[in-house]
XYZ file of C-alpha atoms in Angstrom:
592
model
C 0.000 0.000 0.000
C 1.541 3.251 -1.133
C 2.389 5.252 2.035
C 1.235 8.953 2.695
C 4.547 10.651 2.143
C 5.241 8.523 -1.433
C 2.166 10.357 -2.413
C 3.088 12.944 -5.614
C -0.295 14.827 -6.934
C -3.542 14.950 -5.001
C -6.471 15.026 -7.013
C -9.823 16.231 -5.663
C -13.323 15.363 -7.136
C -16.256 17.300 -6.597
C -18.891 15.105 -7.253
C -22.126 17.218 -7.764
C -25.601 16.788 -8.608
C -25.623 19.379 -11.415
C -22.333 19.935 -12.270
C -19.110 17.689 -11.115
C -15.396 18.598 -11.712
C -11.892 18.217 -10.678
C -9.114 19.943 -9.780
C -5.327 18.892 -8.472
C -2.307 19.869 -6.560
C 1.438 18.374 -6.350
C 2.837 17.527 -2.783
C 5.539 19.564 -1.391
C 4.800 22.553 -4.141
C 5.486 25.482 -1.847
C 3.675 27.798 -3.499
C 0.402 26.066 -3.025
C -1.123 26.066 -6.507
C -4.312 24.398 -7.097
C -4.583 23.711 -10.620
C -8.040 22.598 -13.011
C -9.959 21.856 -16.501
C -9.373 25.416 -17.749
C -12.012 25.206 -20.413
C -14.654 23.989 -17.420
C -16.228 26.941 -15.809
C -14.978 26.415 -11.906
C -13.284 23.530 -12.950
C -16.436 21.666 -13.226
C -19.133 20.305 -16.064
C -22.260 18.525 -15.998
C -22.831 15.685 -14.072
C -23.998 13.702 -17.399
C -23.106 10.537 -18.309
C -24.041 8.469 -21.598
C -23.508 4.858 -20.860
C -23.215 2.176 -23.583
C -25.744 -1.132 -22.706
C -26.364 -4.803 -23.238
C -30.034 -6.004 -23.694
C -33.386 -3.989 -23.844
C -35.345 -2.358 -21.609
C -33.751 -1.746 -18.014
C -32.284 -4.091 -15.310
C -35.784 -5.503 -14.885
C -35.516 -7.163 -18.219
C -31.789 -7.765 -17.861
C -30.404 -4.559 -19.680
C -27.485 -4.234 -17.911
C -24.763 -0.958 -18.230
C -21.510 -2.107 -19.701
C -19.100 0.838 -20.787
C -19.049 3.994 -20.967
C -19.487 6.785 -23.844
C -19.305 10.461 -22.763
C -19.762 12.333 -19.711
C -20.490 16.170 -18.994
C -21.620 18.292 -21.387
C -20.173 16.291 -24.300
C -22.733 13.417 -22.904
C -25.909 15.340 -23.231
C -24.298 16.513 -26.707
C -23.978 12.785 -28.341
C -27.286 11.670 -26.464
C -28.818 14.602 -28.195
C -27.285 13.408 -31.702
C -28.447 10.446 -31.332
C -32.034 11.423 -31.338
C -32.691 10.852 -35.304
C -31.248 7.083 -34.879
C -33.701 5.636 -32.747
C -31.853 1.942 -33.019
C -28.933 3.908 -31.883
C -30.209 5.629 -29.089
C -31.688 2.223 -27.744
C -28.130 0.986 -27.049
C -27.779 4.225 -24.681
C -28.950 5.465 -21.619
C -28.113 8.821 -20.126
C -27.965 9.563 -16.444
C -28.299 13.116 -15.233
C -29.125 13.957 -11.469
C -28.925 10.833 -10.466
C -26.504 11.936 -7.117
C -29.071 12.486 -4.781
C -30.068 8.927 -5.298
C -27.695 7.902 -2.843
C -28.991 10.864 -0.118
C -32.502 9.035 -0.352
C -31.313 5.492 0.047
C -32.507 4.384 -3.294
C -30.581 1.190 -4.779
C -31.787 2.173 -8.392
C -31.966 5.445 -10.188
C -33.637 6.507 -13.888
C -32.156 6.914 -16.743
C -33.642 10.235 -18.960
C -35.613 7.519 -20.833
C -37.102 6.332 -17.707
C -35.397 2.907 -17.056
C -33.885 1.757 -13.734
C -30.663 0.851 -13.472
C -28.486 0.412 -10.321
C -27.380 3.174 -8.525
C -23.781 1.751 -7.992
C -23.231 1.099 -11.181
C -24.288 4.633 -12.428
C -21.874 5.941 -9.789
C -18.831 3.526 -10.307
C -18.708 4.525 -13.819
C -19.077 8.531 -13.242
C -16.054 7.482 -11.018
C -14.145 6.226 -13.302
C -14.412 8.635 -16.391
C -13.708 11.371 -13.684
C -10.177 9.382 -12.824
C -9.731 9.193 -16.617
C -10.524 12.747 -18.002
C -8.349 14.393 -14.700
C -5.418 12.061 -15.292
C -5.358 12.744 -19.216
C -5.485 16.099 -18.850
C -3.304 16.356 -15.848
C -0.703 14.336 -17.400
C -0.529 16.991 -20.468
C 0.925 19.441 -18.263
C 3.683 17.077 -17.302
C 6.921 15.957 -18.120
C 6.551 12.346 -17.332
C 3.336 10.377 -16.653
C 2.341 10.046 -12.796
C 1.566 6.359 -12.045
C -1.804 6.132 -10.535
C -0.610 4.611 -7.260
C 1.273 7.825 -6.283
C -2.084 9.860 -6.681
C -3.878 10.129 -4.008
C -7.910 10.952 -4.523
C -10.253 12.991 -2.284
C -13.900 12.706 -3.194
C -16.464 15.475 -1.601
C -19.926 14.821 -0.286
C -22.310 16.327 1.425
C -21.891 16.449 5.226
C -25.662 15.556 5.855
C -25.390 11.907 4.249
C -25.072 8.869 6.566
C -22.656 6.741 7.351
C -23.911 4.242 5.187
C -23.955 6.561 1.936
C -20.684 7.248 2.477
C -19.374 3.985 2.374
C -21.000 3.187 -0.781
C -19.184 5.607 -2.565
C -15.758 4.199 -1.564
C -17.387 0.931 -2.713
C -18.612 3.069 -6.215
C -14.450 4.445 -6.102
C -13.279 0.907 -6.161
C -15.626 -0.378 -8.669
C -14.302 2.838 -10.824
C -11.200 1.994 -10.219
C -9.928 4.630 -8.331
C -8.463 2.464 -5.521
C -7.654 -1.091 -5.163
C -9.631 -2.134 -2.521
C -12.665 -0.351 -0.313
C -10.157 0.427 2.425
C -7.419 1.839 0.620
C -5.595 5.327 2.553
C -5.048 5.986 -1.151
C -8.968 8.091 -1.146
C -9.687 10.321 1.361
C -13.190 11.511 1.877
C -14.107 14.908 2.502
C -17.632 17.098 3.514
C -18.130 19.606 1.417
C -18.666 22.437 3.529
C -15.331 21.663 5.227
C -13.657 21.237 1.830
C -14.759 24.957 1.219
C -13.855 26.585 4.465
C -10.384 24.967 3.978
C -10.116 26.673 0.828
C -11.614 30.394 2.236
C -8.905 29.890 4.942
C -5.755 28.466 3.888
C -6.811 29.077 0.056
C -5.678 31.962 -2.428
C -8.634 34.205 -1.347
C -6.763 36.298 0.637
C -9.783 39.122 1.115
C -11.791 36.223 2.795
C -8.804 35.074 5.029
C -8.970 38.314 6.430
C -12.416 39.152 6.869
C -14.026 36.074 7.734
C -11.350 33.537 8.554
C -9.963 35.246 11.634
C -9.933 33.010 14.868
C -13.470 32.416 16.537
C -16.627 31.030 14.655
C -17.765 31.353 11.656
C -20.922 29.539 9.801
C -20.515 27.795 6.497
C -23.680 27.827 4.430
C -23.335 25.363 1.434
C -25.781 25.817 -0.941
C -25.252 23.450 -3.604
C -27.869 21.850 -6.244
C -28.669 19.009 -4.867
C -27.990 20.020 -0.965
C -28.121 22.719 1.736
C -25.177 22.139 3.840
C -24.363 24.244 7.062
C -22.295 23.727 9.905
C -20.381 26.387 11.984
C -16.587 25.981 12.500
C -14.055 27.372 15.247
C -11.288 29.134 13.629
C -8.068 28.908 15.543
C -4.041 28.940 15.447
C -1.692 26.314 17.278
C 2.178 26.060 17.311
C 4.072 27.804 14.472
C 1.289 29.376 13.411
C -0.655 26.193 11.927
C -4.547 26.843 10.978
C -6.691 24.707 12.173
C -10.543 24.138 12.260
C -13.580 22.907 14.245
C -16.779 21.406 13.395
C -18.290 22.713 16.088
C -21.923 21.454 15.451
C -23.075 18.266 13.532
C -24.217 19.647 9.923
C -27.535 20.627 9.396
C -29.937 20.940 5.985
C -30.992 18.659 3.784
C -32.086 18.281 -0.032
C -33.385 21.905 -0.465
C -30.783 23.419 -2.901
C -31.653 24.891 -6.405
C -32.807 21.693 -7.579
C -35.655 22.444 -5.984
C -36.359 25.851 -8.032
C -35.113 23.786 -11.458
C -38.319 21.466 -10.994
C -40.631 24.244 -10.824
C -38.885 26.106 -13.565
C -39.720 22.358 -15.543
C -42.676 22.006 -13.993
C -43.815 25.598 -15.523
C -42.621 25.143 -19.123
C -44.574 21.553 -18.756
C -47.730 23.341 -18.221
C -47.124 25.837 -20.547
C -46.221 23.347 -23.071
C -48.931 20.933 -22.401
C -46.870 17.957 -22.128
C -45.094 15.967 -19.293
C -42.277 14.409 -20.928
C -39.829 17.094 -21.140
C -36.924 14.934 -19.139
C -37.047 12.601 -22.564
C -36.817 15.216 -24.704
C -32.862 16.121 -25.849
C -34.104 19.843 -26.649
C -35.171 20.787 -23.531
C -31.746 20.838 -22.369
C -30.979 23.993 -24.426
C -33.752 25.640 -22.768
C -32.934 24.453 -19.520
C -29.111 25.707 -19.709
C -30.731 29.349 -20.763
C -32.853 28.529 -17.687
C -29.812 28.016 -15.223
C -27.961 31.627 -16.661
C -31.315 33.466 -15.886
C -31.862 31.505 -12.434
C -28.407 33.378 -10.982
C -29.214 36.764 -12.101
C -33.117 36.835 -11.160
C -33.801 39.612 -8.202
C -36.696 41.480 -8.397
C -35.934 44.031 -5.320
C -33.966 46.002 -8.348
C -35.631 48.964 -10.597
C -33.460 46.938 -13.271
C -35.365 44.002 -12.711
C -38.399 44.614 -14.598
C -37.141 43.921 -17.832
C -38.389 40.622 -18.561
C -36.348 37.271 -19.710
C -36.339 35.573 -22.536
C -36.344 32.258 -23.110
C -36.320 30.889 -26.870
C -38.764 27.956 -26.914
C -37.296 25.133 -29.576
C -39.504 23.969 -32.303
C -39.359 20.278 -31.355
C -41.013 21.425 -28.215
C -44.142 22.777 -29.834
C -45.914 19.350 -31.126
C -48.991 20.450 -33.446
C -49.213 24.045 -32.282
C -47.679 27.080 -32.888
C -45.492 29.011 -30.113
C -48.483 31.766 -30.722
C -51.378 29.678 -29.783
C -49.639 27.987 -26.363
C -49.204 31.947 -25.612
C -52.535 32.844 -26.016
C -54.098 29.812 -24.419
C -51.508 30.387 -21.347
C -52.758 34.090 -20.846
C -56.620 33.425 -21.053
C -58.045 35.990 -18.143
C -54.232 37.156 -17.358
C -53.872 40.921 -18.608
C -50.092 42.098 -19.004
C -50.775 45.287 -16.569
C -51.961 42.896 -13.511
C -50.400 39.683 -14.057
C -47.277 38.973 -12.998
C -47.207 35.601 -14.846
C -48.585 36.830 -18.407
C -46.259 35.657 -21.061
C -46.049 37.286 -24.423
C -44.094 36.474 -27.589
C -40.761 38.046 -28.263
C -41.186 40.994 -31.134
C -37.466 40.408 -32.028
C -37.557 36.629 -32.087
C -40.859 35.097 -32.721
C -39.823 31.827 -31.410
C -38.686 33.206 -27.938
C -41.325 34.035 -24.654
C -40.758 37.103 -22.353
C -41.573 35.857 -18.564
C -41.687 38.815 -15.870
C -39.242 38.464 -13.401
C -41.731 38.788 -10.481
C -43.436 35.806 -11.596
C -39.510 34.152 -12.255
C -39.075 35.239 -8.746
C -42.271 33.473 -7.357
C -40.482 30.256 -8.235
C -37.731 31.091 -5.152
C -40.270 32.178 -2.616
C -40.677 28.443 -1.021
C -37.476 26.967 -1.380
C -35.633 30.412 -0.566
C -37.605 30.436 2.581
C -36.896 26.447 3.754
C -33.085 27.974 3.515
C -33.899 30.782 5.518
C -35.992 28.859 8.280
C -32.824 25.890 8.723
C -30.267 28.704 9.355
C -32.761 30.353 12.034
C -33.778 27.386 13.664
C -29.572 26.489 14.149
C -29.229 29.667 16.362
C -32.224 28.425 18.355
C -31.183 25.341 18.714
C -27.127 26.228 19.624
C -28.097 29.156 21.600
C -24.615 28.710 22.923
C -22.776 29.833 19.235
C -24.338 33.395 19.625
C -20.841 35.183 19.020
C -21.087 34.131 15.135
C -19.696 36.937 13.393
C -19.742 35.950 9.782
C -21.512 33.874 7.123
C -19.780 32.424 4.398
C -21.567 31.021 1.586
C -19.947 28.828 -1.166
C -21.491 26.320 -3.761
C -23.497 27.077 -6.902
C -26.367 27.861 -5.308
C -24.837 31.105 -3.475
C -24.747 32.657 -6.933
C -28.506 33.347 -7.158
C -28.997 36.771 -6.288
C -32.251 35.751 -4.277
C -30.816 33.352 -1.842
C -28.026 35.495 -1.754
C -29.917 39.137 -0.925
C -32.460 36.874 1.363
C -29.512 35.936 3.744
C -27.720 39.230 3.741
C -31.275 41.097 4.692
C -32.474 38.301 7.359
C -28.994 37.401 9.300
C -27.198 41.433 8.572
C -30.205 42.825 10.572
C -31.175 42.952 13.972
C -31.274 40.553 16.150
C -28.106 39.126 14.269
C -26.039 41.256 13.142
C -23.848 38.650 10.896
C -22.044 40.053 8.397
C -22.307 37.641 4.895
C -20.002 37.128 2.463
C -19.079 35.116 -0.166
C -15.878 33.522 -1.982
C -14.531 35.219 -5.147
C -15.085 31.788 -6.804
C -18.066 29.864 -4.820
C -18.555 27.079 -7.014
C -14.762 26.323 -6.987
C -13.783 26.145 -3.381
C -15.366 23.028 -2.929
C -13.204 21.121 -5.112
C -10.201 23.409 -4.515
C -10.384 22.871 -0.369
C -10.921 19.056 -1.328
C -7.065 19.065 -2.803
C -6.063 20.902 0.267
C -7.521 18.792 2.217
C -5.571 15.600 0.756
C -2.771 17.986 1.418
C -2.809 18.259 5.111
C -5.413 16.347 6.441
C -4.902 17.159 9.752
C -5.875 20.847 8.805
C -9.350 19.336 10.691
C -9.009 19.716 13.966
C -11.732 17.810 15.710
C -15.777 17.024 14.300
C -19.009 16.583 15.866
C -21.724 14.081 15.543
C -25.357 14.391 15.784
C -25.731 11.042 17.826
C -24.386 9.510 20.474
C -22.697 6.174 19.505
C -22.383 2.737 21.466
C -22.386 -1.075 21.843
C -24.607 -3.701 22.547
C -22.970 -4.469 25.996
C -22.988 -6.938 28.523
C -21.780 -5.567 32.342
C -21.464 -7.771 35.300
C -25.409 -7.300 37.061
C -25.673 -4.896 39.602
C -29.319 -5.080 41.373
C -29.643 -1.414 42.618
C -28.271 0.036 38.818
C -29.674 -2.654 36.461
C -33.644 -4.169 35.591
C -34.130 -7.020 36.804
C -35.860 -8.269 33.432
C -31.783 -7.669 31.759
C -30.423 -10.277 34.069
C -29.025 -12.847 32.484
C -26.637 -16.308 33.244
C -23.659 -17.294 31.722
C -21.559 -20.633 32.669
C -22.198 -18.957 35.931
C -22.060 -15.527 36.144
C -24.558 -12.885 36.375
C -24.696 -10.497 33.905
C -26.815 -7.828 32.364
C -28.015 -7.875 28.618
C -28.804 -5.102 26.058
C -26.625 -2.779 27.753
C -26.159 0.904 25.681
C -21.912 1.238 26.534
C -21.399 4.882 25.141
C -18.148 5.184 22.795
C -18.940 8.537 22.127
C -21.341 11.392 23.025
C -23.178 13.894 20.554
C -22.696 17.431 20.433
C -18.873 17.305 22.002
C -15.758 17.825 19.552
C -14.298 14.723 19.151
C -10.668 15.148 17.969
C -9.476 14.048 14.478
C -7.918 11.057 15.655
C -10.443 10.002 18.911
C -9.500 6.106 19.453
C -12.158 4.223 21.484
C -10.245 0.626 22.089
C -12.295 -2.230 23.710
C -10.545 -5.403 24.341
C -12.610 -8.657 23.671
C -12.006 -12.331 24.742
C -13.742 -14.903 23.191
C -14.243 -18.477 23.252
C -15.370 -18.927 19.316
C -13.459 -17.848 16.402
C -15.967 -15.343 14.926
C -17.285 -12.275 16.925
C -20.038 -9.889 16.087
C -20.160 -6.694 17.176
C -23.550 -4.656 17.391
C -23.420 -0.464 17.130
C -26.365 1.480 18.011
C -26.614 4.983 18.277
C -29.287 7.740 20.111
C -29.668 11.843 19.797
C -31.199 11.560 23.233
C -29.607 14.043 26.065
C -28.351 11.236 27.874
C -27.677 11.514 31.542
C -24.344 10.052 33.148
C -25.698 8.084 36.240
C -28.556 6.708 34.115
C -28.183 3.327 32.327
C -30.046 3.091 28.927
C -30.794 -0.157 27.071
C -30.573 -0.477 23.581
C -34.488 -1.488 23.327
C -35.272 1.520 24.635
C -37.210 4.599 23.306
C -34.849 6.882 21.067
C -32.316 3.894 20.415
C -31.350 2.086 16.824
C -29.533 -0.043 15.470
C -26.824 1.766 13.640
C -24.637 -1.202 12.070
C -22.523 -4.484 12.907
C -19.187 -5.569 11.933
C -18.493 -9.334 12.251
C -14.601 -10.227 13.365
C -13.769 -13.511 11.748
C -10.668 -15.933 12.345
C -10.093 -14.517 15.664
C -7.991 -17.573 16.964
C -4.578 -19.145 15.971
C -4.723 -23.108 15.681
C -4.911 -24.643 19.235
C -6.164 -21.574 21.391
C -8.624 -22.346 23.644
C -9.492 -18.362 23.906
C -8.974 -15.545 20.887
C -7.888 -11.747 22.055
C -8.482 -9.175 20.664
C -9.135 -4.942 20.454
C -11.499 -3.265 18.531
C -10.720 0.362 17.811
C -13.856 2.360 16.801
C -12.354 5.691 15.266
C -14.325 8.574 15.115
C -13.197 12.573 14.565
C -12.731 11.282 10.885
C -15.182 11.643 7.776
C -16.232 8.253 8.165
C -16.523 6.304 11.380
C -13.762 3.629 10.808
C -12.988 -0.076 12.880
C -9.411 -1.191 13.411
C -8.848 -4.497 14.754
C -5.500 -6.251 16.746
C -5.321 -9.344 17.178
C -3.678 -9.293 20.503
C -1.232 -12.677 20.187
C -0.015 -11.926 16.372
C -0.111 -8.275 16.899
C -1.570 -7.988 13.035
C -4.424 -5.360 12.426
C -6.645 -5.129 10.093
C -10.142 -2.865 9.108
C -13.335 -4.131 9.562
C -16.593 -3.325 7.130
C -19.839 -1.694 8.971
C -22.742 -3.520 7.546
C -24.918 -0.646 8.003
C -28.655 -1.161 9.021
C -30.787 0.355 11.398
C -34.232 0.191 12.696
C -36.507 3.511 12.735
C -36.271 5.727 16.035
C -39.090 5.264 17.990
């Protein structure tokens, strides 16, 4: 395994649900230069991916994926061309926001045709044509070809998914061939706000460094496609002037980002357009990309803003009518002094539509607001973080001038008095911060959890602590079952590196080990059972070959590691000395 310090060029991937890039930097380069796809805007393109297949249909009547074609733009480009060749297009299937799949715990995901396919291989192969365009182009720049094992890879991803999501995308890195086996130290995993707060602090954006990245907290609002991710870090400086940060809070949000406004948008032209199959259609996605331009620059709180936009409508679109007669049918009742959502037809381009603003605007109100109300209801909840002095917003979504003049008027005025601001590059310090990350890892400081974490444990019985319904015998002692042993507790920094050993002696040669977890406010002196009210079943990890030949008794320590991206198990076999990681098999039982 190819050790940390043989490492020559870390590579981050931001893996998004609009738009997914790369970018990469080269160990021990003193001047710190992050480098990227110039010809990608922030270093990133669409998430797209045209995948070759075997068979008809989708996985339900065998189809299965097999290679892949294009991805990004250039995807949606050949998918589009393929249109005329309907024999041709069969053989295809092309995958577009198919990332927050994995947030909602779905095993399959549609392709723009409609079939289902499995969401790991959709991912795996993404993956891999990310490791293949970044190491191509990459490699251009170079004298000599870097060898793939002295890259290290750091893959972002949203600091609300669980444990279990996570995991499944270092299975989806293997399978793309990324790393050579699910527990390689060769990928790194980072959350995204982190990644971008890494980059605002240690980064080239200097202006940010000093206004908002001076020691004490700061809140990170991620707004992303896909995702609303906020957390609030603790800035500080340790010996010879090292940065470091802390997640002070567990990250809050959830799938609320500009996706959200993008179905309405769709959702609109649908009903304007009469027809409900505009994800199948390959000239919608002209429309839509005129859609995402406008989408940043909407604000209707300026005088400037009531000159309408324009959106050309594509004649594929129209079916039997004209562009005229959907107009007219549209405004019905509507009169263009009163109605902010009358449409009319351009006079310089009869094919286009003019679309107030205001009614653009309406399409923000909801979403914009669900934003607004998870930012507020963090200060209620962490009453104790009241000395937040800035907000820093990053990711794609920050670029919408709503969302962006809806924070700065709620959180600049009284009662909170937080000054916002924003990167010079929003939608790059994501992917930028991941490569610094991979860097110096240990720029992270310490991270907090939003549940306290534990084992299925089995103390000696104690009559005045334990119920007497627990008690249970064993070759003659008393013990109690379905005991909740803490290893860690929410809402306290646990440092990077937080080891929690527990030794194990066992008769057998195969172990399992039960997790559970609770966001209860638990009480020291109180023992809690893991059948109780508020508990679940977070996962289990099953030691195997715990013996040598002849032992009448195996030894061994578990080390649960938490403070890291992913919670992580080490095991030591205690009479070889040999370690070795252990898988989570995640599953868990709904809070009661």
């Amino acid at each position: 395994m190819t050790e940390k310090n043989s490492y020559k060029v870390v590579v981050g991937i931001d893996f998004g649900t609009s738009r997914s890039g790369f970018a990469w930097g080269f160990v021990g380069d003193k001047r710190e230069e992050i480098h990227g796809h110039s010809d990608w805007a922030d270093y990133k393109t669409d998430s797209a991916i045209l995948l070759l297949k075997e068979g008809e249909g989708d996985m339900n009547q065998g189809a299965k994926l097999v290679k892949i074609h294009s991805f990004g733009e250039t995807a949606i480009r050949d998918y589009c061309n393929m249109r005329e060749d309907q024999e041709l297009r069969n053989k295809y299937e092309l995958f577009r926001y198919y990332k927050m799949a994995l947030y909602r715990k779905e095993d399959n995901v549609k392709s723009v045709e409609g079939n289902l396919f499995p969401v790991l291989d959709v991912f795996s192969f993404a993956l891999q044509m990310l490791k293949q365009i970044s190491t191509e182009y990459m490699n251009k720049f170079l004298p000599s070809k870097i060898s793939e094992e002295k890259i290290r890879w750091v893959i972002t991803l949203p600091a609300i998914w669980s444990e279990e999501a996570k995991s499944i995308m270092r299975k989806c890195a293997y399978q793309g061939t990324l790393i050579d086996n699910e527990d390689s130290k060769q990928l790194i995993l980072i959350h995204e706000p982190e990644a971008a707060a890494i980059e605002g602090y240690i980064g080239a954006q200097k202006i940010v460094d000093e206004e908002v990245f001076k020691k004490g907290k700061v809140m990170i609002l991620d707004a992303g496609s896909g995702t609303i991710d906020i957390t609030i870090l603790d800035i500080d400086k340790y010996g010879n002037d090292q940065k470091n940060i802390k997640i002070l809070i567990p990250a809050q949000g959830g799938s609320m980002g500009s996706g959200v406004i993008d179905k309405k948008f769709i959702e609109f032209i649908g009903k304007f357009l009469e027809r409900e199959d505009l994800d199948n259609i390959g000239d919608f996605g002209d429309l839509f990309d005129s859609w995402i331009i406008a989408k940043h620059r909407i604000n209707n709180r300026s005088p400037k803003e009531r000159i309408p936009v324009k959106f050309s409508i594509p004649e594929s679109l129209l079916g039997n009518k004209t562009l005229k007669e959907y107009v007219s049918k549209w405004n019905q009742g509507k009169t263009k002094k009163n109605d902010a959502d009358f449409i009319s037809v351009s006079p310089m381009n009869r094919s286009a539509i003019k679309i107030s603003k205001k009614y653009l605007h309406s399409f923000f109100e909801e979403p914009v607001n669900q934003v607004i109300d998870c930012v507020k209801q963090i200060f209620v909840k962490h009453k104790d973080l009241n000395d937040i002095q800035n907000i820093f917003m990053v990711g794609s979504y920050s670029n919408s001038q709503v969302l962006e003049t809806r924070v700065r008027e709620t959180f600049e005025a009284q009662p909170y008095n937080i000054k916002v601001l924003k990167g010079t590059n929003p939608g790059r310090a994501i992917v930028c911060g991941a490569v610094r990350y991979g860097l110096n890892p240990s720029t992270i400081r310490s991270r907090t959890y939003a549940y306290n974490y534990g084992l299925n444990w089995y103390p000696r019985f104690n009559p005045k602590k334990h119920k007497q319904s627990k008690k249970l015998e064993i070759q003659g002692n008393e013990l109690c079952k379905d005991c909740f042993q803490p290893l860690i507790k929410k809402n306290i920094p646990i440092d990077s590196n937080y080891v929690s050993p527990k030794e194990y002696s066992t008769v057998g040669n195969h172990l399992m080990i039960e997790i559970y977890r609770s966001n209860i406010e638990m009480d020291p002196d109180t023992v809690y059972y893991i059948d109780d009210n508020g508990f679940e079943k977070f996962g289990s990890t099953l030691i195997e070959n715990i013996k040598e030949e002849g032992d009448k008794i195996g030894n061994i320590t578990i080390e649960f590691k938490f403070g890291g991206t992913m919670i992580e198990i080490e095991v030591t076999n205690k009479k070889t000395n040999q370690s070795f990681p252990a898988q989570i098999k995640y599953g868990t039982n709904s809070l009661n």
